[in-house]
XYZ file of C-alpha atoms in Angstrom:
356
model
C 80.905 114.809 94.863
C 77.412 113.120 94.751
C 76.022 111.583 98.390
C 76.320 108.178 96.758
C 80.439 108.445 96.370
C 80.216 109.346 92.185
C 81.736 112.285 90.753
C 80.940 113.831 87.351
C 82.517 113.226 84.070
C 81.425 115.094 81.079
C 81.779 113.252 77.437
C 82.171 115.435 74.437
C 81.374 114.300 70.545
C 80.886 115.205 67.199
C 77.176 115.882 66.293
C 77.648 115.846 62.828
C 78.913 111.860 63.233
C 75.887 110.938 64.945
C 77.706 111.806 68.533
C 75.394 113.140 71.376
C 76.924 116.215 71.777
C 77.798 116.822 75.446
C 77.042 113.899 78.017
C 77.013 114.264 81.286
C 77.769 110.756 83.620
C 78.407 109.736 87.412
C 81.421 107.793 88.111
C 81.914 105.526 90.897
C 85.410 105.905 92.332
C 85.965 102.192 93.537
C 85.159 100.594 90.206
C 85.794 103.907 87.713
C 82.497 102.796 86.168
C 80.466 105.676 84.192
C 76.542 106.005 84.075
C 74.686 108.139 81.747
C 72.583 110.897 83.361
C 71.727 113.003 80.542
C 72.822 114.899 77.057
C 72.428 117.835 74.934
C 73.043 118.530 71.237
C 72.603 122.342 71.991
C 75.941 122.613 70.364
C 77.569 121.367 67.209
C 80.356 119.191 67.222
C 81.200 120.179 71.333
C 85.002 117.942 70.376
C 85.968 119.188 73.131
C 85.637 120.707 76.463
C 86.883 121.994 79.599
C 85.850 122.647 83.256
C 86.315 126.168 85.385
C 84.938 128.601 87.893
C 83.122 131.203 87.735
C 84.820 134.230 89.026
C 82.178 135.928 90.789
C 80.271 132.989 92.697
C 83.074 129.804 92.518
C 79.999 127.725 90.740
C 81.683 125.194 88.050
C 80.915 126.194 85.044
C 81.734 123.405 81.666
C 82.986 124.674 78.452
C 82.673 123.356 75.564
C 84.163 124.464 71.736
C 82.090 124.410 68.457
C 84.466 122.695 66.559
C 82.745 124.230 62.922
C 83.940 126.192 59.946
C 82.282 129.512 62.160
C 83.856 128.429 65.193
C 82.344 129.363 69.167
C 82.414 128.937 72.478
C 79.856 127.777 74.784
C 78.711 127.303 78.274
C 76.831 125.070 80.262
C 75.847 124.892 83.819
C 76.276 121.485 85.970
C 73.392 122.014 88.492
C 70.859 119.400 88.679
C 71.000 115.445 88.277
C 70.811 115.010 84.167
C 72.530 116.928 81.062
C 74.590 120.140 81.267
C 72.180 123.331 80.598
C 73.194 125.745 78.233
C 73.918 129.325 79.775
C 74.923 132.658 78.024
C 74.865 132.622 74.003
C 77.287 131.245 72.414
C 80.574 132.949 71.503
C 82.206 133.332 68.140
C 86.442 132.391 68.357
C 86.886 134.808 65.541
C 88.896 131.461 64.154
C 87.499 128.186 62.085
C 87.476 124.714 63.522
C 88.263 125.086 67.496
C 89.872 122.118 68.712
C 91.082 122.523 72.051
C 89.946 125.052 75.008
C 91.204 126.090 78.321
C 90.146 128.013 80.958
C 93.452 130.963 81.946
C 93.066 132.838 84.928
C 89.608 135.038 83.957
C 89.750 134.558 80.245
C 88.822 131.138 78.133
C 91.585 130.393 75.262
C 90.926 128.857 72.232
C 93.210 126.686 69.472
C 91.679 127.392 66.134
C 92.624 124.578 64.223
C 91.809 125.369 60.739
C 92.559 128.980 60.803
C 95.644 128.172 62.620
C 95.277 131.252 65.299
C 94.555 130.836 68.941
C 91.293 133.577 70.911
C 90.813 134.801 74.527
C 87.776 135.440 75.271
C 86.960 137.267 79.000
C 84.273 135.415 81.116
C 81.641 137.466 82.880
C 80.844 137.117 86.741
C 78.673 133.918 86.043
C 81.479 132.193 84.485
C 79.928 132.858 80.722
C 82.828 133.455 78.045
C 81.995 137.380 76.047
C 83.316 138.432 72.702
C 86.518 137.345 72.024
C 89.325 140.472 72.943
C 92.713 138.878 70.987
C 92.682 136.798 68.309
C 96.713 135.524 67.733
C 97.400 134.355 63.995
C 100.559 132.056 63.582
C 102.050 132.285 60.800
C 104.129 129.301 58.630
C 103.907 125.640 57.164
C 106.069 122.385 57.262
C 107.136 119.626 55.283
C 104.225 117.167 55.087
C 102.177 119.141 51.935
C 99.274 117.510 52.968
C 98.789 118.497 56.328
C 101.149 121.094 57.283
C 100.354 123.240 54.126
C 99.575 126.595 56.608
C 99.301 126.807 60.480
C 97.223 124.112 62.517
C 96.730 125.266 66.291
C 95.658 122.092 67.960
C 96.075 122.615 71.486
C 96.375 126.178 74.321
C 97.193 125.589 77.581
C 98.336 128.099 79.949
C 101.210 127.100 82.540
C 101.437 125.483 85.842
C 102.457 128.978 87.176
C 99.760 130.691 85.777
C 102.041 133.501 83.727
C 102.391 132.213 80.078
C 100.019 130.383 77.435
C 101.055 128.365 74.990
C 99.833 126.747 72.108
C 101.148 123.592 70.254
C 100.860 124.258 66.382
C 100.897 120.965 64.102
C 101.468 123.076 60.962
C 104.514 124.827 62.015
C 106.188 121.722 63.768
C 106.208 124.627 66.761
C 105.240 125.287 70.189
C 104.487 129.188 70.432
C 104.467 131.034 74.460
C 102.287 133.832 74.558
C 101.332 136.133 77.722
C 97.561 136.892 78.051
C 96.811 140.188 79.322
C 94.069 140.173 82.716
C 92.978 143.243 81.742
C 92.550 143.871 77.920
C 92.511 140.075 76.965
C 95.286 140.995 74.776
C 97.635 137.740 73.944
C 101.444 138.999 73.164
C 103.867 137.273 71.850
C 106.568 135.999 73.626
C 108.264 132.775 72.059
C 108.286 130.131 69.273
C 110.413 126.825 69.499
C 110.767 124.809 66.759
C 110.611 120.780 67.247
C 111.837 118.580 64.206
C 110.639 119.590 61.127
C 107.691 117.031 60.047
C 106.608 115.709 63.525
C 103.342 117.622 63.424
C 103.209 118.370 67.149
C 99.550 118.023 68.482
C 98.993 117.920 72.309
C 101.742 118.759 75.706
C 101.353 118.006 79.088
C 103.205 118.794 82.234
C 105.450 117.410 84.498
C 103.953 117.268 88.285
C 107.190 119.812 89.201
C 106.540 122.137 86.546
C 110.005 121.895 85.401
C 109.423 119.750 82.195
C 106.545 119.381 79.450
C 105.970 116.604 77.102
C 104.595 116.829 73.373
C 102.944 114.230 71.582
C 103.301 114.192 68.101
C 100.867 112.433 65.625
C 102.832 112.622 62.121
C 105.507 110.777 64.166
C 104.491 108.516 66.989
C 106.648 109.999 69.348
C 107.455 112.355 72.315
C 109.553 115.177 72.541
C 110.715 115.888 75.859
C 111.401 119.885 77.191
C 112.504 121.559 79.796
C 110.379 124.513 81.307
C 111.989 127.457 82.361
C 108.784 129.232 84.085
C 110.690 132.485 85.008
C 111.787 133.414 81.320
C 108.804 132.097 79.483
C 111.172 129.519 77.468
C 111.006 125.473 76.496
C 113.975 123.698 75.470
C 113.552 120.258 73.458
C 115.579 118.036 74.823
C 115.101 114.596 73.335
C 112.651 112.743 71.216
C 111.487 108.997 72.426
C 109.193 106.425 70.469
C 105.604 105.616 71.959
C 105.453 102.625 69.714
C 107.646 98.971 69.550
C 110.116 98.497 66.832
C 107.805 97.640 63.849
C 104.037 98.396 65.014
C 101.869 98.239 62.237
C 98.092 99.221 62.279
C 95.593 99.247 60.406
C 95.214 102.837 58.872
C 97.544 102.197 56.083
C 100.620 100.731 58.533
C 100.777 104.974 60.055
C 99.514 105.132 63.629
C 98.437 109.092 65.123
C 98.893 109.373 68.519
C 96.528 111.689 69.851
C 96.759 112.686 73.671
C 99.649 112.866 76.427
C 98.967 112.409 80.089
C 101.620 112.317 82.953
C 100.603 110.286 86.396
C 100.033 112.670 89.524
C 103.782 111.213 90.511
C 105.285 111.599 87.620
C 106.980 108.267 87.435
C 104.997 107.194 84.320
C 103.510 108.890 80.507
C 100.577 107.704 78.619
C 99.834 108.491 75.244
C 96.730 107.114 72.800
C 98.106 105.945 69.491
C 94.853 106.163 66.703
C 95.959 103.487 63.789
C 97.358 101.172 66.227
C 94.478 101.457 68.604
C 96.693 101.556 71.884
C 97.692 103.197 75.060
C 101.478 102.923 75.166
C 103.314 103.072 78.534
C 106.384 105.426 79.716
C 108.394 105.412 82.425
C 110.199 108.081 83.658
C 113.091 108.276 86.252
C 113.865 111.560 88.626
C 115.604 113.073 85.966
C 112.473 113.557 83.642
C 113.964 113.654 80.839
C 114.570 110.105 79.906
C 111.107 108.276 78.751
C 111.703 104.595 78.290
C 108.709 102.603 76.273
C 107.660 99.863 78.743
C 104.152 98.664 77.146
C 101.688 99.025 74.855
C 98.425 97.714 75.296
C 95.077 97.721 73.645
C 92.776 101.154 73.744
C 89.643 98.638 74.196
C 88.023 100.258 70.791
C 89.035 102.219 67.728
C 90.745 105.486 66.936
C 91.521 106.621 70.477
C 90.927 110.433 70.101
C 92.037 111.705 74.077
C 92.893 110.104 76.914
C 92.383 111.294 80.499
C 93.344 110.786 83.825
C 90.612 110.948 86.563
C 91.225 112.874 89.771
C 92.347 110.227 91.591
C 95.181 109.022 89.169
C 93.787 105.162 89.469
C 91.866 105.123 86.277
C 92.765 106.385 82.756
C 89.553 106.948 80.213
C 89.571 106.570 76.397
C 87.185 108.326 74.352
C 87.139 105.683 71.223
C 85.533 107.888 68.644
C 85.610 105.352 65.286
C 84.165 102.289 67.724
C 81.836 105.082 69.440
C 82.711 104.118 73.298
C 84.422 105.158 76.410
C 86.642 102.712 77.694
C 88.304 102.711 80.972
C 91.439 101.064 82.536
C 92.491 100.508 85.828
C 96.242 101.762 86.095
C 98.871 99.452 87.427
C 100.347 101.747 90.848
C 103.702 99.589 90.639
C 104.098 98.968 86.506
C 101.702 102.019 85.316
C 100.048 99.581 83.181
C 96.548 99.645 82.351
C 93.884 96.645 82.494
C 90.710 97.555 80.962
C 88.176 97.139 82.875
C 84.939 98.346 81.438
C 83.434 100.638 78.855
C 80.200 102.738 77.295
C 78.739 103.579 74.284
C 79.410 106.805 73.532
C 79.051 107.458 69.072
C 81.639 109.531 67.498
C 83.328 110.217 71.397
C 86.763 112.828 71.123
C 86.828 113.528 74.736
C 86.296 112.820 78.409
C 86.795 115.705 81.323
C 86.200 115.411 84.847
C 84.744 117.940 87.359
């Protein structure tokens, strides 16, 4: 935290739209207001990023991908009052088009998009990622020719207890559980579920009890629930709920993309962002978990909402509005989960916000 009650976000974007690259700005935790205090371009296309340790020394260390046909990794440090400095050299994925990152115990992980495969990659002492030690190719296609002609790996995330990856696969209309060896860096196989064929699954997110996990589709704008068995490595799809009223329309040819999934700290409520229809819809959930019931949709306070996020605190959700170039955030409802937007920055060709 900063002496004057502001903690850091960090904004990433696409260089090659005219984006900034990495931005680094305070936010004030009464208001959820951000303010600029520096970026860097040192990086192509940083779409998205993520925020660790490093192993040695505890510093935080922010990661960001290189979403590009070559595909790397980078690192920046967060010392100092203005942008993120670049640290290490940059890491090839041994993939094309990165488009998510995470960090797993002492190894960064990688979803490939384009080449449809999903890296480790160890990090050094300092926190900087080395070569990449496993490379993990999936393998099929799905029903929509157009976009699900091979394997898309849009997302890796490893669990809440720390002993499985996995990585959400838009191609293959599949969620694939992998273990990632400490040692080697190796990632192993370990499971594949299928969701319906044609959803194009892009993003998950868990449950507070670890016990359930919710993807977000965006060939379908909907949610398919699962239950999480930690101990065997397994998800079970349980049921598949709407993010969007009876007849939405929107303005990208009448199909709306939803693009992120976030569950409150409390888990009585789900978020999604919905590009096409330019929205944040609304979820409730009840004890069980496993029953998501669309209460609202309201307006993303921009266009094409590419990731949502949830700040520490759980009382503000951010938009990064890539089309309409901003950062919009919302003041969440503690009784309805609603959100009210309450302010927003320019931020061209935004895809993500992270805090840390």
């Amino acid at each position: 935290m900063d002496g004057n009650g502001a903690e850091r976000a960090y904004i990433g974007s696409f260089t090659s739209a005219g984006g900034h690259g990495v931005t680094a700005a305070a936010v004030d935790r009464d208001t959820g207001a951000l303010t600029v205090l520096g970026t860097t371009d040192a990086v192509a296309d940083p779409s998205f990023l993520a925020v660790g340790r490093a192993p040695a020394t505890g510093a935080r260390v922010l990661y960001a991908v290189s979403e590009t046909s070559d595909g790397a990794v980078a690192a920046f440090s967060t010392d100092g009052d203005g942008a993120p400095r670049p640290t290490g050299t940059p890491q090839p994925v041994g993939g094309s088009g990165p488009t998510h990152l995470a960090v797993a115990g002492n190894h960064l992980v990688t979803a490939n998009y384009t080449s449809g495969s999903v890296t480790a990659l160890p990090l050094a002492g300092d926190g900087t990622p080395g070569p990449a030690t496993g490379v993990l190719r999936h393998e099929g296609s799905g029903p929509d020719a157009e976009r699900q002609e091979g394997p898309h790996a849009h997302q890796v995330l490893p669990d809440p207890s720390g002993n499985w990856v996995l990585s959400v696969d838009l191609g293959t209309d599949s969620v694939r559980v992998c273990a990632l060896d400490p040692g080697t860096g190796e990632l192993r196989p370990h499971a594949e579920t299928a969701l319906r064929p044609g959803s194009g699954p892009r993003h998950l997110a868990f449950h507070p009890s670890g016990r359930h996990l919710y993807v977000v589709n965006e060939l379908e704008p909907t949610v398919t629930v699962c239950r999480w068995d930690a101990a065997a490595g397994l998800l079970d799809p349980v049921g598949e709920t709407p993010v969007l009223p009876d007849g939405a329309h929107s303005g990208d040819g009448g199909r709306s993309y939803p693009s992120e999934v976030v569950v409150a700290r409390d888990g009585r409520f789900l978020w999604t962002a919905n590009r096409g229809h330019d929205s944040i819809s609304v979820l409730t959930l009840d004890e069980s978990a496993e029953k998501p019931v669309l209460a609202a949709a309201v307006g993303c306070g921009g266009h094409w909402p590419r990731d949502l996020t949830l700040d520490p605190s759980g009382q503000w959700l951010y938009v990064a509005n890539e089309r309409s170039g901003d950062v919009s955030w919302f003041a969440v409802d503690a009784a309805t989960g609603v959100p009210a937007h309450a302010g927003s920055i320019e931020a061209p060709a935004a895809s993500c916000v992270v805090f840390g």
